[in-house]
Coordinates of C-alpha atoms in Angstrom, one line a residue:
I1 CA 26.5 12.5 -18.8
L2 CA 27.0 10.8 -15.5
G3 CA 27.2 14.1 -13.7
F4 CA 23.6 14.8 -14.5
A5 CA 22.5 11.3 -13.4
L6 CA 24.1 11.4 -10.0
P7 CA 22.3 13.1 -7.2
A8 CA 24.1 15.6 -4.9
K9 CA 26.0 13.8 -2.1
A10 CA 24.2 14.4 1.1
E11 CA 26.5 14.2 4.2
I12 CA 25.4 13.4 7.7
F13 CA 26.3 15.9 10.4
R14 CA 25.6 15.0 14.0
A15 CA 25.0 17.4 17.0
K16 CA 28.3 18.2 18.7
F17 CA 27.4 18.3 22.4
G18 CA 28.8 21.2 24.5
S19 CA 29.3 23.5 21.5
S20 CA 25.6 24.4 21.0
K21 CA 23.3 26.8 22.9
L22 CA 19.6 27.5 22.8
T23 CA 18.1 30.4 24.7
I24 CA 14.5 31.3 25.1
F25 CA 13.8 35.0 25.9
G26 CA 10.5 36.1 27.4
D27 CA 8.9 38.9 29.4
S28 CA 6.6 39.2 32.4
T29 CA 4.9 41.9 34.5
I30 CA 7.9 41.7 36.9
H31 CA 11.0 41.2 34.6
K32 CA 12.5 40.0 31.4
W33 CA 13.6 36.4 31.7
K34 CA 15.6 33.8 29.8
V35 CA 16.2 30.1 30.0
E36 CA 19.1 28.3 28.3
T37 CA 20.5 24.9 27.5
K38 CA 23.6 23.5 25.9
V39 CA 22.0 20.1 25.4
I40 CA 20.9 20.1 21.8
G41 CA 20.8 16.7 19.9
G42 CA 19.9 15.7 16.4
Y43 CA 21.4 15.5 13.0
L44 CA 21.5 17.4 9.7
S45 CA 21.7 15.7 6.3
V46 CA 22.8 18.1 3.6
D47 CA 25.3 18.4 0.7
A48 CA 27.6 21.0 2.4
A49 CA 29.0 22.1 -1.0
A50 CA 25.5 23.1 -2.2
L51 CA 25.4 25.7 0.6
G52 CA 28.0 27.7 -1.4
E53 CA 25.6 29.2 -3.9
P54 CA 22.0 30.4 -3.9
G55 CA 19.1 28.0 -4.7
T56 CA 17.1 25.2 -3.2
V57 CA 19.1 22.6 -1.3
A58 CA 17.9 19.1 -0.5
A59 CA 18.2 18.8 3.3
K60 CA 16.6 17.1 6.2
G61 CA 17.3 17.0 9.8
K62 CA 16.0 16.8 13.4
V63 CA 16.9 19.0 16.3
I64 CA 16.0 17.7 19.8
V65 CA 16.0 19.6 23.0
P66 CA 15.1 18.0 26.3
V67 CA 12.7 20.3 28.2
R68 CA 14.2 19.3 31.5
Q69 CA 17.5 20.8 30.4
L70 CA 16.1 24.3 30.0
K71 CA 17.4 26.2 33.0
S72 CA 17.0 29.7 34.3
G73 CA 19.4 29.5 37.2
K74 CA 16.4 29.7 39.6
K75 CA 15.0 26.4 40.8
R76 CA 11.4 27.6 41.4
M77 CA 11.2 29.3 38.0
D78 CA 12.5 26.0 36.4
E79 CA 9.8 24.0 38.2
V80 CA 7.0 26.4 37.1
M81 CA 8.3 26.4 33.5
H82 CA 8.7 22.6 33.3
A83 CA 5.2 22.1 34.7
A84 CA 3.7 24.6 32.2
M85 CA 5.4 22.8 29.3
N86 CA 4.0 19.5 30.6
E87 CA 7.5 18.1 30.8
K88 CA 6.5 14.8 32.5
K89 CA 4.3 13.9 29.4
H90 CA 6.2 15.7 26.6
K91 CA 9.9 15.5 27.4
L92 CA 11.3 17.0 24.1
I93 CA 11.1 20.0 21.9
D94 CA 11.5 18.6 18.4
F95 CA 12.2 20.5 15.2
T96 CA 12.1 18.6 11.9
L97 CA 13.8 20.2 8.9
A98 CA 12.2 19.5 5.5
G99 CA 14.2 21.8 3.2
L100 CA 16.5 24.7 2.8
N101 CA 16.7 27.6 0.4
V102 CA 20.0 29.4 0.2
K103 CA 19.2 33.1 -0.4
S104 CA 22.8 34.4 -0.5
V105 CA 26.3 33.5 0.5
K106 CA 28.9 35.9 1.8
G107 CA 32.3 35.1 3.4
G108 CA 31.5 31.3 3.5
V109 CA 28.2 31.9 5.4
A110 CA 25.0 30.8 3.8
N111 CA 21.9 32.9 4.5
C112 CA 19.0 30.5 4.2
T113 CA 15.3 30.0 4.8
S114 CA 14.5 26.7 6.5
N115 CA 11.2 25.0 6.3
G116 CA 10.0 22.4 8.7
S117 CA 7.8 21.8 11.8
I118 CA 8.3 22.2 15.5
K119 CA 6.7 20.1 18.2
I120 CA 6.3 21.4 21.7
N121 CA 4.0 20.0 24.4
G122 CA 2.8 17.4 21.9
K123 CA 1.5 20.0 19.4
T124 CA 3.2 20.3 16.0
K125 CA 3.1 23.5 14.0
P126 CA 4.8 24.4 10.7
L127 CA 7.9 26.7 11.1
T128 CA 9.8 28.7 8.5
M129 CA 12.7 30.7 9.8
N130 CA 15.7 32.6 8.5
I131 CA 19.0 30.9 9.5
T132 CA 22.7 31.2 8.7
I133 CA 25.0 28.2 8.2
A134 CA 28.7 28.7 8.5
S135 CA 31.2 26.0 7.6
K136 CA 34.1 25.5 10.0
G137 CA 36.2 22.6 8.6
D138 CA 34.1 19.4 9.1
Q139 CA 31.6 21.3 11.2
L140 CA 28.6 23.5 10.5
A141 CA 27.3 26.2 12.8
V142 CA 23.6 26.8 12.3
T143 CA 22.2 30.0 13.9
G144 CA 18.8 31.5 13.9
S145 CA 15.8 32.6 15.9
A146 CA 12.0 32.4 15.9
L147 CA 9.2 34.1 17.6
L148 CA 6.6 31.7 19.0
K149 CA 3.5 32.0 21.2
M150 CA 3.2 29.5 24.1
T151 CA -0.6 29.3 23.6
D152 CA -0.1 28.0 20.0
F153 CA 1.4 24.9 21.7
G154 CA -1.3 24.5 24.4
I155 CA 0.9 26.1 27.0
T156 CA -0.7 28.5 29.4
P157 CA 1.8 31.3 30.1
P158 CA 2.8 30.8 33.8
A159 CA 1.3 33.2 36.4
P160 CA 2.8 32.2 39.7
K161 CA 1.4 33.7 42.8
L162 CA 3.5 36.0 45.0
P163 CA 2.6 37.7 48.3
T164 CA 2.3 40.9 46.3
G165 CA 0.1 39.4 43.5
N166 CA 0.6 37.3 40.4
I167 CA 3.4 37.4 38.0
V168 CA 1.9 37.4 34.5
T169 CA 4.1 35.9 31.8
K170 CA 3.7 37.3 28.2
D171 CA 2.6 34.7 25.6
E172 CA 5.3 35.5 23.0
V173 CA 8.9 34.1 23.4
N174 CA 11.9 34.4 21.2
I175 CA 13.9 31.2 20.7
S176 CA 17.5 31.9 19.6
F177 CA 20.1 29.2 18.9
E178 CA 23.5 28.3 17.7
W179 CA 23.6 24.6 16.8
V180 CA 26.9 23.0 16.0
V181 CA 27.0 19.8 14.0
A182 CA 30.1 17.7 13.0
K183 CA 30.5 15.5 10.0
A184 CA 29.7 11.9 11.0
K185 CA 32.7 9.6 10.7

């Protein structure tokens, strides 16, 4: 009887710095581009054992990425991007997880749908995306990607001027990530 009365035991997992990576892929009239960061903070609260079988899993979490840490390897491109994202006023990209649905599990990897919201440039939008969660000892590796439009977040796609004309950046970007979290001790 007690088994039915006790809720699932949520565990807290905290971001493991240096093990994660977020990449934003985009395109322009000149070339395809990408920016990356390994600075991804936040936490995930979930019953890791519940990720072992299909169904709805109570989970919450927050993923935080400092805009200033997004780097292309080209100083001028970084300056244009940070200005377009209004970094001085809105310093963080913030994803809030509201729930998970495990669709299938194979080889210890849970294929899930995550539900939540993302805040970029001070604008919050709902975001549902497919992710995988792999358990590695006391760590979880969460991977996924999402297509977003800059204009949905009040960001005008950059169009820097060159002597030969303007570079026009396409509105749609693909955010891809591997976020590693470790059980809090």
